[in-house]
Short mmCIF file of C-alpha atoms and ligand atoms in Angstrom, two decimals:
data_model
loop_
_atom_site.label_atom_id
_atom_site.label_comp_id
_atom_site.label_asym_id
_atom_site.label_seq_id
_atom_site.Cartn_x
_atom_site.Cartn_y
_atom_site.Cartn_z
CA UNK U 158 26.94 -12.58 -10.96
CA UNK U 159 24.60 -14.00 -8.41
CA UNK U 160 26.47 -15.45 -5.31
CA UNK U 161 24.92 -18.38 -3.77
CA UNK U 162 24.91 -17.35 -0.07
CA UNK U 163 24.19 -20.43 1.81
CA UNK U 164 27.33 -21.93 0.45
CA UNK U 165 29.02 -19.37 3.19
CA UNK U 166 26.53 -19.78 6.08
CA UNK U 167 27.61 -22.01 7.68
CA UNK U 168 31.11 -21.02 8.05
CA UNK U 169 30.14 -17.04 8.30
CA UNK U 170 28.28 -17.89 11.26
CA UNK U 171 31.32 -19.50 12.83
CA UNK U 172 33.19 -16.24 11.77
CA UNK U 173 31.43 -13.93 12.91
CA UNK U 174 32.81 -13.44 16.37
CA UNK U 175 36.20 -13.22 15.38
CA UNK U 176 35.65 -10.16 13.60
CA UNK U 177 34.05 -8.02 16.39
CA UNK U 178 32.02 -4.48 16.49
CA UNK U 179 32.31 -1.92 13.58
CA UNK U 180 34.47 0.96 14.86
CA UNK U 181 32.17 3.81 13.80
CA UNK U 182 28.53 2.08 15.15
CA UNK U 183 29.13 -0.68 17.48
CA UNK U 184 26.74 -2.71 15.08
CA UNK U 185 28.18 -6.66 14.01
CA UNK U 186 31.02 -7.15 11.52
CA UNK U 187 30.15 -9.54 8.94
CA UNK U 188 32.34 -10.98 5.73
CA UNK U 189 31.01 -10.96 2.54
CA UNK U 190 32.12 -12.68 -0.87
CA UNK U 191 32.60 -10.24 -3.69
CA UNK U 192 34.27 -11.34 -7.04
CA UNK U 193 36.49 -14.22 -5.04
CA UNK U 194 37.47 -11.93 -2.54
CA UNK U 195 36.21 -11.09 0.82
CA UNK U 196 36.08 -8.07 2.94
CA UNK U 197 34.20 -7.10 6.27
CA UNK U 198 30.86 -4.99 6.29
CA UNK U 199 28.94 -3.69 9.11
CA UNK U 200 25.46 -5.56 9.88
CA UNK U 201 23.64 -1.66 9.57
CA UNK U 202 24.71 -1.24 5.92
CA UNK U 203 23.62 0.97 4.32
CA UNK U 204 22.98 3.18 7.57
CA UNK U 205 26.87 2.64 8.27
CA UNK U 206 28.88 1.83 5.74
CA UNK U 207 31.74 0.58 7.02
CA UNK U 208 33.85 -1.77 5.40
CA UNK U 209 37.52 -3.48 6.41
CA UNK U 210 39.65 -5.60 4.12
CA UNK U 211 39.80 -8.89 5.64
CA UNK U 212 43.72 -9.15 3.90
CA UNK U 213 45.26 -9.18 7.12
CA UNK U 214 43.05 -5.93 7.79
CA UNK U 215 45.62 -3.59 6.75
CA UNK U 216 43.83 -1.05 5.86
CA UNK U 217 40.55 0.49 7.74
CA UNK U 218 37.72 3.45 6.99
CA UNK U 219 38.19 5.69 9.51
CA UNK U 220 35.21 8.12 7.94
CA UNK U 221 33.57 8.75 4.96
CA UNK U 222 34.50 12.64 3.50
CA UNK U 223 30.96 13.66 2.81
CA UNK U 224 30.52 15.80 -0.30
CA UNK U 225 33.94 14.85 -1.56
CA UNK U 226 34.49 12.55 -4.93
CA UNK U 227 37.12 10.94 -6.38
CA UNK U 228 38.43 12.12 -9.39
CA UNK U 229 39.15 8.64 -11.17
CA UNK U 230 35.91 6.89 -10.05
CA UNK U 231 33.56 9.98 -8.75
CA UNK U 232 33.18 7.84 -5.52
CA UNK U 233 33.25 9.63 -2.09
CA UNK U 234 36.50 9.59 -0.56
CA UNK U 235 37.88 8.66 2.78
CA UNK U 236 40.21 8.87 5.48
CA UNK U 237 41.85 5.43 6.47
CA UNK U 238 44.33 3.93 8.05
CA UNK U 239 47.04 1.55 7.21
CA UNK U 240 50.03 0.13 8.24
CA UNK U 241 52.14 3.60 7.58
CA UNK U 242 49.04 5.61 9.04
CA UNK U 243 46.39 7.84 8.10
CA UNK U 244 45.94 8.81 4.32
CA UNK U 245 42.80 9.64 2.00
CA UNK U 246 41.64 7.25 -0.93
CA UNK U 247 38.42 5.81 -2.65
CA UNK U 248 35.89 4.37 -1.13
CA UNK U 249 35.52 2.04 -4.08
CA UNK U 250 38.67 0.38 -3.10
CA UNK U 251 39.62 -2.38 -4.02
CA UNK U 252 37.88 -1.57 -7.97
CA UNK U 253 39.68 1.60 -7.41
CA UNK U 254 42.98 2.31 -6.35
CA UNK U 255 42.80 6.43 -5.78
CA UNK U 256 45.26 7.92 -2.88
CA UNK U 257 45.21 11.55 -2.94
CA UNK U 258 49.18 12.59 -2.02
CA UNK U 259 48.16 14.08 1.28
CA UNK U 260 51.63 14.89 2.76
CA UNK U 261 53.76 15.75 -0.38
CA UNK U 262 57.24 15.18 1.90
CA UNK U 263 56.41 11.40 2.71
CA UNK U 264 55.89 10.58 -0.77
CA UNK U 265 58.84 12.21 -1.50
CA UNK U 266 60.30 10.22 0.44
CA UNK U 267 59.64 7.17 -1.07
CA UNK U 268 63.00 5.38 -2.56
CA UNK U 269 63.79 2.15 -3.91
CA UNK U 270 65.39 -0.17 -1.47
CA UNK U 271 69.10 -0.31 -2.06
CA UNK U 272 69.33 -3.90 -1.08
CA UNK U 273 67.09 -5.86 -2.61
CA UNK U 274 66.05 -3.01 -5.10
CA UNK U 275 62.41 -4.42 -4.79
CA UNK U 276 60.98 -3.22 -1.79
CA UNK U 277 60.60 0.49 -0.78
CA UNK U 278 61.37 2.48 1.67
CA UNK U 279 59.09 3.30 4.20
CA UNK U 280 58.81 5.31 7.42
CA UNK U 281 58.13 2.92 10.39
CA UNK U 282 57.93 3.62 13.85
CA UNK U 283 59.05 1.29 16.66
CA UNK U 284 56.81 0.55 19.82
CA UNK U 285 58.46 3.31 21.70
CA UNK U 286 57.27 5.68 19.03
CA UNK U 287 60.97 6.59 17.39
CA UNK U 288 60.97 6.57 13.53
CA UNK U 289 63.21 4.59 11.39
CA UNK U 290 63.14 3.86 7.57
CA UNK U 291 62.80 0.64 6.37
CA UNK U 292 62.18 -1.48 3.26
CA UNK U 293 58.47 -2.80 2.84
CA UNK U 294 59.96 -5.71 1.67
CA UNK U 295 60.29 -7.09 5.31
CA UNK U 296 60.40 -9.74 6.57
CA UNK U 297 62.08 -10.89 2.97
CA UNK U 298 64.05 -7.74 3.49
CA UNK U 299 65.48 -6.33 6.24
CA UNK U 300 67.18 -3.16 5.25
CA UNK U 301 66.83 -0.32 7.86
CA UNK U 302 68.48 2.90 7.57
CA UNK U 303 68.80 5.14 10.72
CA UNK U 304 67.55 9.05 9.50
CA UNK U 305 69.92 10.91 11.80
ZN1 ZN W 556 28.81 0.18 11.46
ZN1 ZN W 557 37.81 6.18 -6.88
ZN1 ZN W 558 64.74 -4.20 0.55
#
């Protein structure tokens, strides 16, 4: 599918600021349009190929694991970070969904929230850095268990 790029122009242009420099090479951020959604790519692609998720940017490339591949999509795999900190998936995300199961103990600890039985639980830290578990539901939820 072709996408008719002057449709966005004019309101990339007025965009553009508001997304800032790429982490890994200072160059531009820019938004594309793929499939109906959006995500942020660096103005030197395909020297840097940095990419961001413009869904309330939950989720950045940190770096690209050269020489590794995924084994659902045969991409190259990399290190990000999201909101529960650093783990390793695709670089094809969002067509493909791979996490490799870095730290077997925090997946482990993944539960099912016993209040609203929807949400997980996850391990959150607080701005002074102390850990607490609590269900990914939030805000809808606001279960928080104490560990210790
Ligand atoms: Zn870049
Ligand atoms: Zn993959
Ligand atoms: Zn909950």
């Amino acid at each position: 599918m072709k996408i008719d790029q002057s449709l966005f122009t004019a309101g990339q242009h007025a965009l553009n600021e508001a997304y800032g420099a790429c982490p890994m090479c200072d160059g531009e951020l820019r938004i594309k349009y793929v499939n109906k959604s959006s995500f942020l790519s660096c103005s030197n692609y395909p020297k840097c190929d940095f990419t961001q998720s413009t869904k309330k940017a939950e989720v950045s490339t940190l770096k690209v694991m050269d020489g590794s591949s995924c084994p659902e999509c045969s991409s190259e795999l990399a290190v990000k970070k999201g909101r529960y900190g650093m783990f390793i998936g695709c670089t094809s995300f969002p067509e493909c969904h791979y996490i490799a199961s870095q730290n077997k103990n925090e997946s482990e600890d993944v539960s099912a929230c016993p209040k609203c039985n929807k949400g997980n639980l996850v391990k959150r830290q607080n701005k002074f850095g102390k850990t607490f578990i609590a269900c990914d539901a939030y805000p809808k939820c606001k279960h928080i268990e104490n560990p210790g």
